[in-house]
């Protein structure tokens, strides 16, 4: 949280509560609902990601131009992976210790299914031999859309005078970042996220109510209290409106 965005955080929080919504300090235990302050992984002024764990590894250049085909499973144990190489050829890599499937929410179940791990009947229908009959692989995905929005902020609430327009504020921000990689330039500029539910509006829809009835009276979009939308309040700036 950078001090320069405190006026924006305060104004948005007040507006959020004024509409009957709630503030949430922790969405990582219990219900994911409300306006929450973001947690960011920023190290030395840079937003870090999973790629930092593979920097300097000699095989990354090779793997970056490949696409996973299937896991190599021997005697019920994953030993490696076969990929489509840069020229379309099959290339197999064997692990020295273990295989970790970490291809994202879409590609991880896809890779498991292509490797014969999933609902046996569905695999058979696609000509894939079943290695592990696991009925839940590729099922039960729930997601929520991000709501696109643009607001014009009042003077003093944005960061145009700090990050864009020449002047003392920008000069100080640049100096702070150059000196110790801190300040506004080290921020991801996404400090607040709104996670609302819109039950009372959905319940006015006959189509929604019919689907909810077919789902045993449980909200099909958020059966566990999940938010119906995500609103990312990213403070950006532009030359003109």
mmCIF file of C-alpha atoms in Angstrom:
data_model
loop_
_atom_site.group_PDB
_atom_site.id
_atom_site.type_symbol
_atom_site.label_atom_id
_atom_site.label_comp_id
_atom_site.label_asym_id
_atom_site.label_seq_id
_atom_site.Cartn_x
_atom_site.Cartn_y
_atom_site.Cartn_z
ATOM 1 C CA UNK A 1 0.000 0.000 0.000
ATOM 2 C CA UNK A 2 1.548 3.283 -1.089
ATOM 3 C CA UNK A 3 0.682 6.544 0.725
ATOM 4 C CA UNK A 4 -0.040 8.347 -2.542
ATOM 5 C CA UNK A 5 -3.131 6.170 -3.068
ATOM 6 C CA UNK A 6 -4.600 6.659 0.409
ATOM 7 C CA UNK A 7 -7.127 9.313 -0.808
ATOM 8 C CA UNK A 8 -8.316 6.891 -3.495
ATOM 9 C CA UNK A 9 -8.558 3.970 -1.076
ATOM 10 C CA UNK A 10 -10.543 6.042 1.409
ATOM 11 C CA UNK A 11 -12.956 7.460 -1.187
ATOM 12 C CA UNK A 12 -13.584 4.060 -2.772
ATOM 13 C CA UNK A 13 -14.108 2.343 0.577
ATOM 14 C CA UNK A 14 -16.632 4.983 1.611
ATOM 15 C CA UNK A 15 -18.480 4.705 -1.699
ATOM 16 C CA UNK A 16 -18.522 0.902 -1.462
ATOM 17 C CA UNK A 17 -20.009 0.895 2.034
ATOM 18 C CA UNK A 18 -22.542 3.587 1.093
ATOM 19 C CA UNK A 19 -24.105 1.129 -1.364
ATOM 20 C CA UNK A 20 -24.650 -1.484 1.312
ATOM 21 C CA UNK A 21 -21.574 -3.523 0.496
ATOM 22 C CA UNK A 22 -19.057 -4.644 3.053
ATOM 23 C CA UNK A 23 -15.312 -4.362 3.558
ATOM 24 C CA UNK A 24 -13.367 -7.576 3.976
ATOM 25 C CA UNK A 25 -9.969 -7.805 5.624
ATOM 26 C CA UNK A 26 -9.242 -11.422 4.740
ATOM 27 C CA UNK A 27 -10.651 -13.356 1.763
ATOM 28 C CA UNK A 28 -8.273 -16.260 2.248
ATOM 29 C CA UNK A 29 -10.306 -17.934 4.963
ATOM 30 C CA UNK A 30 -14.044 -18.289 4.682
ATOM 31 C CA UNK A 31 -16.205 -16.428 2.188
ATOM 32 C CA UNK A 32 -14.621 -14.541 -0.695
ATOM 33 C CA UNK A 33 -16.902 -11.523 -0.666
ATOM 34 C CA UNK A 34 -16.519 -7.760 -0.230
ATOM 35 C CA UNK A 35 -13.958 -5.043 -0.951
ATOM 36 C CA UNK A 36 -10.502 -6.307 -0.104
ATOM 37 C CA UNK A 37 -7.001 -4.864 -0.029
ATOM 38 C CA UNK A 38 -4.760 -6.727 -2.444
ATOM 39 C CA UNK A 39 -1.762 -8.787 -1.512
ATOM 40 C CA UNK A 40 1.102 -8.417 -3.983
ATOM 41 C CA UNK A 41 4.420 -10.167 -4.348
ATOM 42 C CA UNK A 42 6.835 -7.372 -5.191
ATOM 43 C CA UNK A 43 10.566 -7.839 -4.665
ATOM 44 C CA UNK A 44 13.085 -5.050 -5.163
ATOM 45 C CA UNK A 45 10.548 -2.964 -7.031
ATOM 46 C CA UNK A 46 9.457 -5.730 -9.411
ATOM 47 C CA UNK A 47 6.336 -7.845 -9.330
ATOM 48 C CA UNK A 48 7.605 -11.397 -8.941
ATOM 49 C CA UNK A 49 6.056 -14.540 -10.363
ATOM 50 C CA UNK A 50 6.661 -18.260 -10.579
ATOM 51 C CA UNK A 51 9.242 -17.775 -13.322
ATOM 52 C CA UNK A 52 11.815 -16.655 -10.718
ATOM 53 C CA UNK A 53 12.121 -20.268 -9.593
ATOM 54 C CA UNK A 54 13.381 -21.377 -13.018
ATOM 55 C CA UNK A 55 15.708 -18.487 -13.858
ATOM 56 C CA UNK A 56 19.123 -19.689 -14.913
ATOM 57 C CA UNK A 57 17.998 -23.244 -15.630
ATOM 58 C CA UNK A 58 19.568 -24.525 -18.848
ATOM 59 C CA UNK A 59 16.542 -26.488 -20.108
ATOM 60 C CA UNK A 60 14.056 -23.584 -19.936
ATOM 61 C CA UNK A 61 15.005 -22.329 -23.408
ATOM 62 C CA UNK A 62 14.160 -25.744 -24.820
ATOM 63 C CA UNK A 63 10.895 -26.106 -22.920
ATOM 64 C CA UNK A 64 9.664 -22.603 -23.713
ATOM 65 C CA UNK A 65 9.137 -23.565 -27.364
ATOM 66 C CA UNK A 66 7.320 -26.826 -26.639
ATOM 67 C CA UNK A 67 3.762 -27.891 -25.823
ATOM 68 C CA UNK A 68 2.875 -30.673 -23.385
ATOM 69 C CA UNK A 69 1.512 -33.846 -24.961
ATOM 70 C CA UNK A 70 1.178 -36.341 -22.086
ATOM 71 C CA UNK A 71 2.771 -37.513 -18.885
ATOM 72 C CA UNK A 72 5.052 -40.519 -18.995
ATOM 73 C CA UNK A 73 3.501 -42.992 -16.553
ATOM 74 C CA UNK A 74 5.307 -46.236 -15.757
ATOM 75 C CA UNK A 75 3.880 -48.794 -13.322
ATOM 76 C CA UNK A 76 1.397 -46.209 -12.088
ATOM 77 C CA UNK A 77 4.045 -43.571 -11.352
ATOM 78 C CA UNK A 78 4.594 -40.354 -13.306
ATOM 79 C CA UNK A 79 8.216 -40.439 -14.486
ATOM 80 C CA UNK A 80 8.358 -37.555 -16.952
ATOM 81 C CA UNK A 81 6.600 -35.783 -19.777
ATOM 82 C CA UNK A 82 6.421 -35.987 -23.556
ATOM 83 C CA UNK A 83 6.108 -32.698 -25.424
ATOM 84 C CA UNK A 84 5.741 -31.492 -28.968
ATOM 85 C CA UNK A 85 9.145 -30.083 -29.848
ATOM 86 C CA UNK A 86 9.904 -26.872 -31.787
ATOM 87 C CA UNK A 87 9.608 -28.729 -35.097
ATOM 88 C CA UNK A 88 6.596 -30.821 -34.150
ATOM 89 C CA UNK A 89 8.607 -33.857 -33.086
ATOM 90 C CA UNK A 90 7.979 -35.724 -29.824
ATOM 91 C CA UNK A 91 10.552 -35.044 -27.110
ATOM 92 C CA UNK A 92 10.469 -36.864 -23.769
ATOM 93 C CA UNK A 93 11.966 -35.553 -20.535
ATOM 94 C CA UNK A 94 12.424 -37.736 -17.455
ATOM 95 C CA UNK A 95 12.398 -36.289 -13.944
ATOM 96 C CA UNK A 96 15.237 -36.970 -11.526
ATOM 97 C CA UNK A 97 12.992 -36.690 -8.467
ATOM 98 C CA UNK A 98 9.306 -36.001 -9.130
ATOM 99 C CA UNK A 99 6.835 -34.631 -11.671
ATOM 100 C CA UNK A 100 4.819 -31.570 -10.668
ATOM 101 C CA UNK A 101 1.827 -30.718 -12.855
ATOM 102 C CA UNK A 102 1.503 -26.945 -12.785
ATOM 103 C CA UNK A 103 0.040 -25.842 -16.104
ATOM 104 C CA UNK A 104 -2.795 -23.642 -14.907
ATOM 105 C CA UNK A 105 -6.500 -24.142 -14.356
ATOM 106 C CA UNK A 106 -7.200 -25.121 -17.985
ATOM 107 C CA UNK A 107 -4.087 -26.964 -19.118
ATOM 108 C CA UNK A 108 -3.479 -29.024 -15.951
ATOM 109 C CA UNK A 109 -6.704 -31.087 -16.200
ATOM 110 C CA UNK A 110 -6.244 -31.251 -19.974
ATOM 111 C CA UNK A 111 -2.780 -32.767 -19.524
ATOM 112 C CA UNK A 112 -4.077 -35.261 -16.961
ATOM 113 C CA UNK A 113 -6.915 -36.307 -19.269
ATOM 114 C CA UNK A 114 -4.577 -36.733 -22.234
ATOM 115 C CA UNK A 115 -2.397 -38.885 -19.976
ATOM 116 C CA UNK A 116 -5.272 -41.225 -19.088
ATOM 117 C CA UNK A 117 -6.134 -39.720 -15.717
ATOM 118 C CA UNK A 118 -9.821 -38.833 -15.534
ATOM 119 C CA UNK A 119 -13.328 -40.278 -16.035
ATOM 120 C CA UNK A 120 -12.735 -43.656 -17.703
ATOM 121 C CA UNK A 121 -15.887 -43.536 -19.879
ATOM 122 C CA UNK A 122 -15.039 -40.121 -21.279
ATOM 123 C CA UNK A 123 -11.436 -41.112 -21.957
ATOM 124 C CA UNK A 124 -12.609 -44.249 -23.780
ATOM 125 C CA UNK A 125 -14.918 -42.171 -25.987
ATOM 126 C CA UNK A 126 -11.865 -40.235 -27.185
ATOM 127 C CA UNK A 127 -9.661 -43.274 -27.651
ATOM 128 C CA UNK A 128 -7.518 -42.611 -24.562
ATOM 129 C CA UNK A 129 -6.551 -45.588 -22.432
ATOM 130 C CA UNK A 130 -7.520 -45.161 -18.786
ATOM 131 C CA UNK A 131 -4.597 -45.190 -16.386
ATOM 132 C CA UNK A 132 -6.429 -43.802 -13.347
ATOM 133 C CA UNK A 133 -10.234 -43.647 -13.260
ATOM 134 C CA UNK A 134 -10.683 -40.284 -11.526
ATOM 135 C CA UNK A 135 -14.223 -38.977 -12.125
ATOM 136 C CA UNK A 136 -13.605 -35.391 -10.957
ATOM 137 C CA UNK A 137 -10.735 -34.457 -13.280
ATOM 138 C CA UNK A 138 -11.919 -31.764 -15.675
ATOM 139 C CA UNK A 139 -15.101 -31.152 -13.687
ATOM 140 C CA UNK A 140 -16.511 -28.624 -11.220
ATOM 141 C CA UNK A 141 -14.739 -25.515 -12.496
ATOM 142 C CA UNK A 142 -16.320 -22.338 -11.156
ATOM 143 C CA UNK A 143 -15.190 -18.893 -12.194
ATOM 144 C CA UNK A 144 -16.477 -15.348 -12.173
ATOM 145 C CA UNK A 145 -16.130 -12.641 -14.834
ATOM 146 C CA UNK A 146 -14.070 -9.506 -14.298
ATOM 147 C CA UNK A 147 -16.268 -6.453 -14.715
ATOM 148 C CA UNK A 148 -14.825 -4.007 -17.225
ATOM 149 C CA UNK A 149 -15.107 -0.409 -16.078
ATOM 150 C CA UNK A 150 -13.461 3.000 -16.452
ATOM 151 C CA UNK A 151 -13.936 5.944 -14.097
ATOM 152 C CA UNK A 152 -12.673 9.492 -14.360
ATOM 153 C CA UNK A 153 -11.256 10.396 -10.965
ATOM 154 C CA UNK A 154 -11.371 13.743 -9.264
ATOM 155 C CA UNK A 155 -8.113 15.669 -9.023
ATOM 156 C CA UNK A 156 -5.982 14.355 -6.209
ATOM 157 C CA UNK A 157 -7.322 10.802 -6.300
ATOM 158 C CA UNK A 158 -5.258 9.488 -9.201
ATOM 159 C CA UNK A 159 -1.532 9.218 -9.791
ATOM 160 C CA UNK A 160 -1.220 11.293 -12.959
ATOM 161 C CA UNK A 161 0.727 13.988 -11.089
ATOM 162 C CA UNK A 162 3.025 11.379 -9.578
ATOM 163 C CA UNK A 163 3.695 8.992 -12.453
ATOM 164 C CA UNK A 164 3.031 10.963 -15.627
ATOM 165 C CA UNK A 165 3.139 14.744 -15.440
ATOM 166 C CA UNK A 166 6.461 16.505 -15.022
ATOM 167 C CA UNK A 167 6.909 18.156 -11.664
ATOM 168 C CA UNK A 168 8.172 17.746 -8.124
ATOM 169 C CA UNK A 169 5.948 14.743 -7.301
ATOM 170 C CA UNK A 170 7.130 12.764 -10.321
ATOM 171 C CA UNK A 171 10.765 13.730 -9.737
ATOM 172 C CA UNK A 172 10.563 12.570 -6.120
ATOM 173 C CA UNK A 173 8.880 9.301 -7.109
ATOM 174 C CA UNK A 174 11.568 8.586 -9.700
ATOM 175 C CA UNK A 175 14.340 9.425 -7.249
ATOM 176 C CA UNK A 176 12.849 7.114 -4.614
ATOM 177 C CA UNK A 177 12.585 4.251 -7.063
ATOM 178 C CA UNK A 178 16.115 4.706 -8.376
ATOM 179 C CA UNK A 179 17.509 4.872 -4.853
ATOM 180 C CA UNK A 180 15.916 1.831 -3.232
ATOM 181 C CA UNK A 181 13.244 0.508 -5.623
ATOM 182 C CA UNK A 182 10.397 1.793 -3.445
ATOM 183 C CA UNK A 183 7.603 4.314 -3.782
ATOM 184 C CA UNK A 184 4.773 4.632 -6.341
ATOM 185 C CA UNK A 185 6.814 3.130 -9.176
ATOM 186 C CA UNK A 186 7.188 -0.095 -7.220
ATOM 187 C CA UNK A 187 3.411 -0.536 -6.914
ATOM 188 C CA UNK A 188 1.330 -2.834 -9.064
ATOM 189 C CA UNK A 189 -1.318 -0.045 -8.935
ATOM 190 C CA UNK A 190 -3.987 -2.621 -8.047
ATOM 191 C CA UNK A 191 -4.592 -2.102 -4.350
ATOM 192 C CA UNK A 192 -8.325 -2.799 -4.019
ATOM 193 C CA UNK A 193 -10.543 -5.504 -5.510
ATOM 194 C CA UNK A 194 -14.328 -5.651 -5.213
ATOM 195 C CA UNK A 195 -15.942 -9.081 -5.008
ATOM 196 C CA UNK A 196 -19.726 -8.522 -4.953
ATOM 197 C CA UNK A 197 -22.690 -10.854 -5.143
ATOM 198 C CA UNK A 198 -25.861 -9.786 -6.946
ATOM 199 C CA UNK A 199 -28.402 -12.272 -5.588
ATOM 200 C CA UNK A 200 -31.278 -9.799 -5.355
ATOM 201 C CA UNK A 201 -30.885 -8.852 -9.033
ATOM 202 C CA UNK A 202 -30.420 -12.432 -10.215
ATOM 203 C CA UNK A 203 -33.536 -13.496 -8.353
ATOM 204 C CA UNK A 204 -35.567 -11.184 -10.583
ATOM 205 C CA UNK A 205 -34.616 -13.348 -13.578
ATOM 206 C CA UNK A 206 -37.015 -16.230 -14.360
ATOM 207 C CA UNK A 207 -34.230 -18.032 -16.232
ATOM 208 C CA UNK A 208 -31.916 -17.816 -13.236
ATOM 209 C CA UNK A 209 -34.584 -18.974 -10.788
ATOM 210 C CA UNK A 210 -35.420 -21.925 -13.010
ATOM 211 C CA UNK A 211 -31.765 -22.921 -13.186
ATOM 212 C CA UNK A 212 -31.406 -22.493 -9.430
ATOM 213 C CA UNK A 213 -34.411 -24.797 -8.897
ATOM 214 C CA UNK A 214 -32.839 -27.405 -11.185
ATOM 215 C CA UNK A 215 -29.687 -27.090 -9.067
ATOM 216 C CA UNK A 216 -31.547 -28.076 -5.911
ATOM 217 C CA UNK A 217 -32.113 -24.497 -4.752
ATOM 218 C CA UNK A 218 -28.383 -23.742 -4.777
ATOM 219 C CA UNK A 219 -26.955 -20.753 -6.636
ATOM 220 C CA UNK A 220 -25.350 -22.274 -9.775
ATOM 221 C CA UNK A 221 -22.909 -19.377 -10.122
ATOM 222 C CA UNK A 222 -21.595 -19.345 -6.561
ATOM 223 C CA UNK A 223 -22.799 -22.375 -4.606
ATOM 224 C CA UNK A 224 -20.232 -21.824 -1.880
ATOM 225 C CA UNK A 225 -20.730 -18.094 -1.542
ATOM 226 C CA UNK A 226 -18.278 -17.209 -4.287
ATOM 227 C CA UNK A 227 -18.527 -13.693 -5.757
ATOM 228 C CA UNK A 228 -20.513 -13.183 -8.931
ATOM 229 C CA UNK A 229 -18.079 -10.585 -10.238
ATOM 230 C CA UNK A 230 -14.568 -9.305 -9.701
ATOM 231 C CA UNK A 231 -13.944 -5.575 -9.981
ATOM 232 C CA UNK A 232 -10.246 -4.701 -10.198
ATOM 233 C CA UNK A 233 -9.734 -1.072 -9.235
ATOM 234 C CA UNK A 234 -6.485 -0.398 -11.064
ATOM 235 C CA UNK A 235 -5.389 3.212 -10.803
ATOM 236 C CA UNK A 236 -4.048 4.072 -14.224
ATOM 237 C CA UNK A 237 -3.535 7.308 -16.037
ATOM 238 C CA UNK A 238 -3.800 8.689 -19.570
ATOM 239 C CA UNK A 239 -2.994 11.838 -21.520
ATOM 240 C CA UNK A 240 -6.597 12.645 -22.310
ATOM 241 C CA UNK A 241 -10.118 11.538 -21.470
#
